[in-house]
DNA sequence: TTTTTACTTATTGTCGACAATCTGATGCTC
DNA sequence: GAGCATCAGATTGTCGACAATAAGTAAAAA
């Protein structure tokens, strides 16, 4: 099921997947928690069959880890995990930029630009409100990824890796000057794509992601040293 | 479940997954076939619950495509699909090479070299037998991928993309001089890794994969023009 | 003849119960 | 007292049956 598919029919498994997924990403179900199927089935008021279907998909996007006959656990956030994840993300979104510079239509590029302007105005109103930054950033990256027109790349980035990326970002947050700086970086990236300069877009995207990684890394280090 | 995990407990879903997966990869269940859950359940003599678990994992590695309430279909092989897949594969295995040059131990490198020598001797005995070439090639790539030490990269390449890659290769085959040439390319790649020259290993791997792609592409084109 | 509609049929999605397996605690042996 | 075996409890894996949805067919109306 690629992100580009239309939602043809919503099943109970789909609904509970979205619910549990956001609960994990937002930290409502804390990292490292043991997942109990009977408990979740009661909590979301359905049987274990669709629940297990949802758990299988959560495993697919690395939000939980399952071991046969032993159950599932919400993934733990760690520095090594962050580095591995962002290492891959740099490479893949860099590729997405090169492909987007090649395949995005003028129409699509114009839409992304409109999106950025809209985010900017929203951001100015709600200064420092990191949630809007979060949503806007995800949206921007999502558009570029779709612009690559490579279904496997789209699937991996937006269906598999992105929820874990969001989990790191939501739980460890963006802070300080990064929030406003990210807008300028997005602008520069879409400009490069508009100029059909894939190499530059690639480079800028890698730097953008690397900067984001350093930011979260610091949060993780601080949290690690202060509490443990 | 990463490929690096130990097989802690084999469940019925695991067994039937392997069976159906090889059946699809080898073409025993032809590309484009509609998957009937009751039929497969009878055929493999188990209930639909573990079967559906297996189907979920087959969807994950892009061997089948599911639409809600409408069932699953074995994926069709196409030129566009091949290009998208190999585009991603080039990028990811290139990255794997750079990381392997950084992280593989001398021990691991020596093992890969021993593996190659072993493959070479086997190959000489069974000249032109493409199955051994297939197995050997997969094994080589698998070792390099593991050498990257990046769990997400390992998961995507060896658990998700590789079965589809094998499906293209098994059903459309390796032919002619590619078979023997691949050995030399493998040698060159592991040499670059041994020299800790990540950039060169990256480059060589991309070329290696690109050559493989062209080979399969030709088969697909010939097949497409000759049969309809 | 073509289109629409109702119906039949088969398939998928979901449920509750049973079997196999793991976890933790209790008691026994050394 | 430490270590191991055994057992109780709970959890996961699997099963067969029911409900909901989609596909195909035949009949009726335009």
Coordinates of C-alpha atoms (C1' of nucleotides) in Angstrom, one line a residue:
Chain A
X1 CA 0.0 0.0 0.0
X2 CA 1.8 3.1 -1.2
X3 CA 1.0 6.5 0.0
X4 CA -0.1 7.5 -3.4
X5 CA -2.9 5.0 -3.4
X6 CA -6.4 6.3 -3.0
X7 CA -8.2 5.3 0.2
X8 CA -10.6 2.8 -1.4
X9 CA -12.0 1.3 1.7
X10 CA -11.2 2.0 5.4
X11 CA -11.1 -1.1 7.5
X12 CA -11.0 -1.5 11.2
X13 CA -7.3 -2.4 11.0
X14 CA -6.6 0.8 9.2
X15 CA -8.3 2.9 11.8
X16 CA -6.6 1.3 14.8
X17 CA -3.3 1.5 13.0
X18 CA -3.6 5.3 12.7
X19 CA -4.7 5.6 16.3
X20 CA -1.9 3.5 17.7
X21 CA 0.7 5.0 15.4
X22 CA 0.0 8.5 16.5
X23 CA -0.1 7.4 20.1
X24 CA 3.4 6.0 19.7
X25 CA 4.7 8.9 17.7
X26 CA 3.4 11.5 20.1
X27 CA 4.7 9.5 23.1
X28 CA 1.3 8.8 24.5
X29 CA 2.4 5.2 24.6
X30 CA 6.0 5.7 25.9
X31 CA 9.1 4.4 24.1
X32 CA 10.1 0.9 25.3
X33 CA 6.6 0.0 26.5
X34 CA 5.6 -3.7 26.3
X35 CA 2.6 -4.0 23.9
X36 CA -0.2 -6.3 25.3
X37 CA -2.6 -7.4 22.6
X38 CA -5.5 -8.1 24.9
X39 CA -5.1 -4.8 26.6
X40 CA -5.0 -2.8 23.3
X41 CA -7.9 -4.8 22.0
X42 CA -10.0 -3.7 24.9
X43 CA -8.7 -0.2 24.7
X44 CA -9.7 0.3 21.1
X45 CA -12.7 -2.0 21.3
X46 CA -12.0 -4.5 18.7
X47 CA -10.8 -8.1 18.4
X48 CA -7.2 -9.2 18.1
X49 CA -7.3 -10.0 14.4
X50 CA -7.4 -6.5 13.0
X51 CA -5.1 -5.4 15.9
X52 CA -2.4 -7.9 14.8
X53 CA -2.7 -6.6 11.3
X54 CA -2.0 -3.1 12.6
X55 CA 0.9 -4.4 14.7
X56 CA 2.4 -6.0 11.6
X57 CA 2.4 -2.6 9.8
X58 CA 3.8 -0.9 12.9
X59 CA 6.7 -3.3 12.8
X60 CA 7.1 -2.5 9.1
X61 CA 7.8 1.2 10.0
X62 CA 10.1 0.3 12.8
X63 CA 7.8 1.7 15.6
X64 CA 7.6 -1.6 17.4
X65 CA 9.8 -4.6 17.5
X66 CA 8.3 -8.1 17.7
X67 CA 9.8 -11.4 18.8
X68 CA 7.9 -14.6 18.1
X69 CA 5.9 -15.9 21.1
X70 CA 7.2 -13.1 23.2
X71 CA 5.3 -10.1 22.1
X72 CA 6.0 -6.6 20.8
X73 CA 7.7 -3.6 22.3
X74 CA 7.6 0.1 21.4
X75 CA 11.0 1.0 19.9
X76 CA 13.4 3.0 22.1
X77 CA 15.0 6.2 20.9
X78 CA 18.8 6.2 20.9
X79 CA 21.7 8.1 19.5
X80 CA 22.8 5.1 17.4
X81 CA 19.3 4.6 16.1
X82 CA 19.1 8.3 15.2
X83 CA 22.4 8.2 13.3
X84 CA 21.5 5.1 11.4
X85 CA 18.1 6.5 10.5
X86 CA 19.4 9.9 9.4
X87 CA 22.3 8.4 7.5
X88 CA 19.8 6.6 5.4
X89 CA 17.4 9.6 5.2
X90 CA 20.2 11.9 3.9
X91 CA 21.0 9.5 1.1
X92 CA 17.4 8.8 0.2
X93 CA 16.0 12.3 0.3
X94 CA 19.1 13.4 -1.5
X95 CA 18.2 11.0 -4.3
X96 CA 14.6 12.2 -4.1
X97 CA 15.8 15.7 -4.7
X98 CA 17.8 14.7 -7.8
X99 CA 14.9 12.8 -9.2
X100 CA 12.4 15.6 -8.3
X101 CA 14.6 18.1 -10.2
X102 CA 14.2 15.8 -13.1
X103 CA 10.5 14.9 -12.9
X104 CA 8.5 17.5 -11.0
X105 CA 6.2 19.5 -13.2
X106 CA 6.1 23.3 -13.1
X107 CA 2.7 23.0 -11.6
X108 CA 3.9 20.8 -8.7
X109 CA 6.8 23.1 -8.1
X110 CA 4.5 26.1 -8.0
X111 CA 2.3 24.3 -5.5
X112 CA 5.2 23.6 -3.2
X113 CA 6.2 27.3 -3.3
X114 CA 2.6 28.3 -2.4
X115 CA 2.8 25.8 0.4
X116 CA 6.0 27.4 1.7
X117 CA 4.5 30.9 1.6
X118 CA 1.5 29.6 3.5
X119 CA 3.7 28.0 6.1
X120 CA 5.7 31.1 6.5
X121 CA 2.7 33.3 7.3
X122 CA 1.3 30.7 9.7
X123 CA 4.7 30.5 11.3
X124 CA 4.9 34.2 11.8
X125 CA 1.6 34.3 13.5
X126 CA 2.3 31.3 15.8
X127 CA 6.0 32.1 16.5
X128 CA 7.8 29.3 18.2
X129 CA 4.9 26.9 18.1
X130 CA 6.8 23.9 17.1
X131 CA 3.8 21.8 16.0
X132 CA 3.1 23.9 13.0
X133 CA 6.8 23.8 12.0
X134 CA 6.6 20.0 12.4
X135 CA 3.5 19.7 10.1
X136 CA 4.9 22.1 7.6
X137 CA 8.3 20.4 7.4
X138 CA 6.8 17.0 6.9
X139 CA 4.5 18.4 4.2
X140 CA 7.4 19.9 2.4
X141 CA 9.5 16.8 2.5
X142 CA 6.5 14.7 1.5
X143 CA 6.0 16.8 -1.6
X144 CA 9.6 16.5 -2.7
X145 CA 9.5 12.8 -2.1
X146 CA 6.4 12.4 -4.3
X147 CA 8.1 14.5 -6.9
X148 CA 10.8 11.8 -7.3
X149 CA 8.1 9.7 -9.0
X150 CA 9.9 6.5 -7.9
X151 CA 7.2 4.4 -6.2
X152 CA 9.7 2.3 -4.1
X153 CA 11.5 5.4 -2.9
X154 CA 8.2 7.0 -2.0
X155 CA 7.1 3.9 -0.2
X156 CA 10.3 3.6 1.9
X157 CA 10.5 7.2 2.8
X158 CA 6.9 8.2 3.4
X159 CA 5.4 5.0 4.6
X160 CA 8.2 3.3 6.4
X161 CA 10.9 5.7 7.7
X162 CA 8.9 8.9 8.2
X163 CA 6.9 7.9 11.2
X164 CA 10.1 7.1 13.1
X165 CA 11.6 10.4 11.9
X166 CA 8.5 12.2 13.3
X167 CA 8.8 10.3 16.5
X168 CA 12.3 11.5 17.1
X169 CA 11.3 15.1 16.1
X170 CA 8.1 15.2 18.2
X171 CA 9.5 13.7 21.3
X172 CA 12.9 15.4 21.2
X173 CA 11.7 18.6 19.5
X174 CA 13.0 21.3 17.4
X175 CA 14.3 24.2 19.4
X176 CA 15.8 27.6 19.0
X177 CA 16.9 29.2 15.8
X178 CA 16.5 25.9 13.8
X179 CA 12.8 26.6 13.4
X180 CA 13.1 29.8 11.4
X181 CA 16.2 28.7 9.5
X182 CA 14.5 25.6 8.2
X183 CA 12.2 27.8 6.1
X184 CA 15.1 29.4 4.2
X185 CA 16.6 26.0 3.6
X186 CA 13.3 24.7 2.1
X187 CA 13.2 27.8 -0.1
X188 CA 16.7 27.1 -1.4
X189 CA 15.9 23.5 -2.1
X190 CA 12.8 24.2 -4.1
X191 CA 14.6 26.9 -6.0
X192 CA 17.3 24.4 -7.0
X193 CA 14.7 22.0 -8.1
X194 CA 12.9 24.7 -10.1
X195 CA 16.3 25.4 -11.8
X196 CA 16.5 21.7 -12.6
X197 CA 19.8 21.6 -10.6
X198 CA 19.5 18.2 -9.1
X199 CA 23.0 18.1 -7.7
X200 CA 22.6 21.3 -5.8
X201 CA 19.1 20.3 -4.5
X202 CA 20.7 17.0 -3.3
X203 CA 23.5 18.8 -1.5
X204 CA 21.2 21.3 0.2
X205 CA 18.8 18.6 1.3
X206 CA 21.6 16.6 2.8
X207 CA 22.8 19.6 4.7
X208 CA 19.3 20.4 5.8
X209 CA 18.8 16.9 7.2
X210 CA 22.3 16.8 8.8
X211 CA 21.5 20.0 10.6
X212 CA 18.2 18.6 11.8
X213 CA 20.0 15.5 13.0
X214 CA 22.6 17.5 15.0
X215 CA 19.7 19.4 16.7
X216 CA 18.0 16.2 17.8
X217 CA 21.3 14.6 18.7
X218 CA 22.0 17.4 21.1
X219 CA 18.6 17.0 22.8
X220 CA 19.3 13.3 23.2
X221 CA 22.7 13.9 24.7
X222 CA 21.4 16.5 27.1
X223 CA 18.5 14.3 28.1
X224 CA 20.9 11.4 28.5
X225 CA 23.4 13.2 30.7
X226 CA 20.9 15.0 32.9
X227 CA 18.5 12.1 33.7
X228 CA 20.7 9.1 33.6
Chain B
X1 CA 12.4 -8.7 12.2
X2 CA 15.8 -7.9 10.8
X3 CA 17.8 -10.4 8.8
X4 CA 20.4 -10.2 11.5
X5 CA 18.1 -11.7 14.1
X6 CA 18.6 -15.2 15.2
X7 CA 15.8 -17.5 14.4
X8 CA 14.3 -17.7 17.9
X9 CA 11.1 -19.5 17.1
X10 CA 9.7 -20.7 13.8
X11 CA 6.0 -20.2 13.5
X12 CA 3.6 -21.5 10.9
X13 CA 3.3 -18.1 9.4
X14 CA 7.1 -18.0 8.9
X15 CA 7.1 -21.4 7.2
X16 CA 4.3 -20.6 4.8
X17 CA 5.9 -17.2 4.1
X18 CA 9.1 -18.8 2.9
X19 CA 7.2 -21.3 0.8
X20 CA 4.9 -18.8 -0.9
X21 CA 7.8 -16.3 -1.3
X22 CA 10.0 -18.8 -3.2
X23 CA 7.0 -19.9 -5.2
X24 CA 6.5 -16.3 -6.4
X25 CA 10.2 -15.6 -6.9
X26 CA 10.7 -18.8 -8.9
X27 CA 7.6 -18.1 -10.9
X28 CA 5.8 -21.2 -9.8
X29 CA 2.9 -18.8 -8.9
X30 CA 3.0 -16.7 -12.1
X31 CA 3.3 -12.9 -12.0
X32 CA 0.0 -11.1 -12.1
X33 CA -1.9 -14.1 -10.5
X34 CA -4.8 -13.3 -8.3
X35 CA -4.2 -14.7 -4.8
X36 CA -7.0 -16.6 -3.2
X37 CA -6.7 -17.0 0.5
X38 CA -9.0 -20.1 0.8
X39 CA -7.1 -21.8 -2.0
X40 CA -3.7 -21.1 -0.5
X41 CA -4.9 -22.1 2.9
X42 CA -5.9 -25.5 1.5
X43 CA -2.8 -25.8 -0.5
X44 CA -0.4 -25.3 2.4
X45 CA -2.7 -26.9 4.9
X46 CA -3.2 -24.2 7.5
X47 CA -5.9 -21.7 8.5
X48 CA -6.2 -18.2 7.1
X49 CA -4.8 -16.4 10.1
X50 CA -1.1 -17.3 9.7
X51 CA -1.6 -17.1 5.9
X52 CA -2.7 -13.5 6.2
X53 CA 0.3 -12.8 8.4
X54 CA 2.4 -14.1 5.6
X55 CA 0.6 -12.1 2.9
X56 CA 1.2 -9.0 4.9
X57 CA 4.9 -9.6 4.8
X58 CA 4.8 -10.4 1.1
X59 CA 3.2 -7.1 0.6
X60 CA 6.0 -5.5 2.5
X61 CA 8.6 -6.8 0.1
X62 CA 6.5 -5.8 -2.9
X63 CA 5.9 -9.3 -4.1
X64 CA 2.1 -8.9 -3.9
X65 CA -0.2 -5.9 -4.0
X66 CA -3.3 -5.8 -1.9
X67 CA -6.4 -3.7 -2.1
X68 CA -8.9 -3.7 0.8
X69 CA -11.8 -6.0 0.4
X70 CA -10.6 -7.0 -3.1
X71 CA -7.7 -9.3 -2.4
X72 CA -4.1 -9.6 -3.4
X73 CA -2.3 -10.1 -6.7
X74 CA 1.2 -11.2 -7.5
X75 CA 3.2 -8.2 -8.8
X76 CA 3.9 -7.9 -12.5
X77 CA 7.4 -7.4 -13.8
X78 CA 7.8 -4.4 -16.0
X79 CA 10.5 -2.2 -17.4
X80 CA 9.4 0.8 -15.3
X81 CA 9.4 -1.3 -12.2
X82 CA 12.8 -2.6 -12.9
X83 CA 14.2 0.9 -13.5
X84 CA 12.7 2.3 -10.3
X85 CA 13.9 -0.7 -8.3
X86 CA 17.4 -0.7 -9.6
X87 CA 17.6 3.1 -9.4
X88 CA 17.1 2.7 -5.6
X89 CA 19.3 -0.4 -5.4
X90 CA 22.2 1.5 -7.0
X91 CA 21.9 4.2 -4.5
X92 CA 21.5 2.0 -1.4
X93 CA 24.1 -0.6 -2.3
X94 CA 26.5 2.2 -3.2
X95 CA 25.9 3.6 0.3
X96 CA 26.3 0.1 1.7
X97 CA 29.8 -0.1 0.1
X98 CA 30.9 3.3 1.5
X99 CA 29.8 2.2 5.0
X100 CA 31.3 -1.3 4.6
X101 CA 34.6 0.2 3.7
X102 CA 34.4 2.0 7.0
X103 CA 33.0 -0.6 9.2
X104 CA 33.9 -4.1 8.0
X105 CA 36.5 -5.9 10.0
X106 CA 39.5 -7.6 8.4
X107 CA 38.0 -10.9 9.5
X108 CA 34.8 -10.2 7.6
X109 CA 36.6 -9.0 4.5
X110 CA 38.7 -12.2 4.6
X111 CA 35.5 -14.3 4.8
X112 CA 34.0 -12.5 1.7
X113 CA 37.2 -13.2 -0.2
X114 CA 37.1 -16.9 0.8
X115 CA 33.5 -16.9 -0.4
X116 CA 34.4 -15.5 -3.8
X117 CA 37.2 -18.0 -4.3
X118 CA 34.8 -20.8 -3.4
X119 CA 32.2 -19.4 -5.8
X120 CA 34.8 -19.2 -8.5
X121 CA 35.8 -22.8 -8.2
X122 CA 32.1 -23.9 -8.1
X123 CA 31.5 -21.8 -11.1
X124 CA 34.3 -23.3 -13.1
X125 CA 32.9 -26.8 -12.4
X126 CA 29.3 -25.9 -13.3
X127 CA 30.0 -23.5 -16.2
X128 CA 27.0 -21.6 -17.2
X129 CA 24.7 -23.0 -14.5
X130 CA 23.0 -19.8 -13.7
X131 CA 21.5 -20.9 -10.4
X132 CA 24.9 -21.1 -8.7
X133 CA 25.8 -17.7 -10.1
X134 CA 22.5 -16.4 -8.7
X135 CA 23.1 -17.8 -5.2
X136 CA 26.7 -16.7 -5.2
X137 CA 25.8 -13.1 -6.3
X138 CA 23.1 -12.8 -3.7
X139 CA 25.5 -14.1 -1.0
X140 CA 28.2 -11.5 -2.0
X141 CA 25.8 -8.6 -2.0
X142 CA 24.3 -9.8 1.3
X143 CA 27.7 -9.8 3.0
X144 CA 28.5 -6.3 1.8
X145 CA 25.1 -5.1 3.0
X146 CA 25.7 -6.6 6.4
X147 CA 29.1 -5.0 6.5
X148 CA 27.4 -1.5 6.4
X149 CA 26.3 -2.2 10.0
X150 CA 23.3 0.1 9.5
X151 CA 20.3 -1.9 10.6
X152 CA 17.7 0.1 8.6
X153 CA 19.8 -0.2 5.4
X154 CA 20.2 -3.9 6.0
X155 CA 16.5 -4.3 6.6
X156 CA 15.4 -2.4 3.4
X157 CA 17.9 -4.1 1.1
X158 CA 17.9 -7.7 2.3
X159 CA 14.4 -8.1 3.7
X160 CA 12.4 -5.8 1.5
X161 CA 14.0 -5.2 -1.9
X162 CA 16.0 -8.3 -2.4
X163 CA 13.3 -10.8 -3.1
X164 CA 11.9 -8.6 -5.9
X165 CA 15.4 -8.2 -7.3
X166 CA 15.8 -12.0 -7.2
X167 CA 12.4 -12.4 -8.9
X168 CA 13.6 -10.2 -11.8
X169 CA 16.8 -12.1 -12.0
X170 CA 15.4 -15.6 -11.7
X171 CA 12.6 -15.1 -14.1
X172 CA 14.5 -13.0 -16.7
X173 CA 17.8 -14.6 -16.0
X174 CA 21.5 -13.8 -16.4
X175 CA 22.9 -14.7 -19.8
X176 CA 26.1 -14.7 -21.8
X177 CA 29.3 -13.1 -20.7
X178 CA 27.7 -11.3 -17.7
X179 CA 28.0 -14.5 -15.7
X180 CA 31.8 -14.6 -15.7
X181 CA 32.3 -10.9 -15.7
X182 CA 30.4 -10.5 -12.4
X183 CA 33.1 -12.4 -10.6
X184 CA 35.7 -9.9 -11.5
X185 CA 33.5 -7.0 -10.5
X186 CA 32.9 -8.6 -7.1
X187 CA 36.7 -9.0 -6.7
X188 CA 37.3 -5.4 -7.5
X189 CA 34.6 -4.2 -5.1
X190 CA 35.9 -6.2 -2.1
X191 CA 39.4 -5.0 -3.0
X192 CA 38.3 -1.4 -2.7
X193 CA 36.6 -2.2 0.5
X194 CA 39.7 -3.8 1.8
X195 CA 41.7 -0.7 0.9
X196 CA 39.1 1.3 2.8
X197 CA 38.4 3.2 -0.4
X198 CA 34.7 3.7 0.1
X199 CA 34.3 6.1 -2.9
X200 CA 35.7 3.6 -5.3
X201 CA 33.7 0.7 -3.9
X202 CA 30.6 2.8 -4.3
X203 CA 31.4 3.6 -7.9
X204 CA 32.2 0.0 -8.8
X205 CA 29.1 -1.3 -7.1
X206 CA 26.9 1.2 -9.0
X207 CA 28.4 0.2 -12.3
X208 CA 28.0 -3.5 -11.3
X209 CA 24.3 -3.0 -10.6
X210 CA 23.8 -0.8 -13.7
X211 CA 25.3 -3.5 -15.9
X212 CA 23.1 -6.1 -14.3
X213 CA 20.1 -3.9 -14.9
X214 CA 20.9 -3.5 -18.6
X215 CA 21.1 -7.2 -18.9
X216 CA 17.7 -7.8 -17.5
X217 CA 16.2 -4.9 -19.3
X218 CA 17.3 -6.4 -22.6
X219 CA 15.6 -9.7 -21.7
X220 CA 12.4 -7.8 -20.8
X221 CA 12.5 -5.9 -24.1
X222 CA 13.1 -9.0 -26.2
X223 CA 10.4 -10.9 -24.4
X224 CA 8.0 -7.9 -24.8
X225 CA 8.6 -7.6 -28.5
X226 CA 8.6 -11.3 -29.4
X227 CA 5.5 -12.4 -27.5
X228 CA 3.3 -9.4 -27.9
Chain C
dT1 C1' -29.9 -3.8 -28.2
dT2 C1' -28.2 -1.4 -24.3
dT3 C1' -28.3 -0.1 -19.7
dT4 C1' -29.7 -0.7 -15.2
dT5 C1' -30.9 -3.3 -11.2
dA6 C1' -31.4 -6.9 -8.2
dC7 C1' -29.6 -11.1 -6.8
dT8 C1' -26.4 -14.9 -6.2
dT9 C1' -22.0 -16.3 -5.0
dA10 C1' -17.5 -16.1 -3.5
dT11 C1' -14.0 -13.6 -1.1
dT12 C1' -12.2 -10.7 2.5
dG13 C1' -12.6 -8.7 7.3
dT14 C1' -13.7 -9.8 12.0
dC15 C1' -14.8 -12.4 16.0
dG16 C1' -14.5 -15.6 20.1
dA17 C1' -12.3 -19.8 21.7
dC18 C1' -8.6 -23.2 21.9
dA19 C1' -3.6 -24.8 21.8
dA20 C1' 1.3 -23.8 22.2
dT21 C1' 4.7 -21.1 24.3
dC22 C1' 6.9 -17.9 27.4
dT23 C1' 7.4 -15.4 32.1
dG24 C1' 7.6 -15.4 36.9
dA25 C1' 7.3 -17.4 41.3
dT26 C1' 7.5 -21.3 44.4
dG27 C1' 9.7 -25.0 46.3
dC28 C1' 13.4 -28.4 46.3
dT29 C1' 18.2 -29.9 46.1
dC30 C1' 23.1 -29.2 46.9
Chain D
dG1 C1' 22.1 -19.3 50.8
dA2 C1' 22.5 -20.2 45.7
dG3 C1' 21.1 -22.6 41.8
dC4 C1' 17.9 -25.4 39.4
dA5 C1' 13.5 -27.7 38.4
dT6 C1' 8.6 -27.4 38.5
dC7 C1' 4.3 -25.3 38.2
dA8 C1' 0.8 -21.5 37.7
dG9 C1' -0.6 -17.6 35.1
dA10 C1' -0.7 -15.0 31.3
dT11 C1' 0.3 -14.1 26.5
dT12 C1' 0.9 -15.2 21.7
dG13 C1' -0.2 -18.3 17.7
dT14 C1' -3.8 -20.7 15.4
dC15 C1' -8.4 -22.3 14.3
dG16 C1' -13.2 -22.5 12.5
dA17 C1' -17.4 -19.7 11.9
dC18 C1' -19.9 -15.4 11.1
dA19 C1' -20.5 -10.7 9.0
dA20 C1' -19.5 -7.3 5.5
dT21 C1' -18.1 -6.2 1.1
dA22 C1' -17.1 -6.9 -3.9
dA23 C1' -17.6 -9.5 -8.4
dG24 C1' -20.4 -11.7 -11.7
dT25 C1' -24.9 -13.0 -13.6
dA26 C1' -29.4 -12.8 -15.1
dA27 C1' -33.5 -10.4 -15.6
dA28 C1' -36.1 -6.2 -16.5
dA29 C1' -36.8 -1.6 -18.3
dA30 C1' -35.6 2.1 -21.7

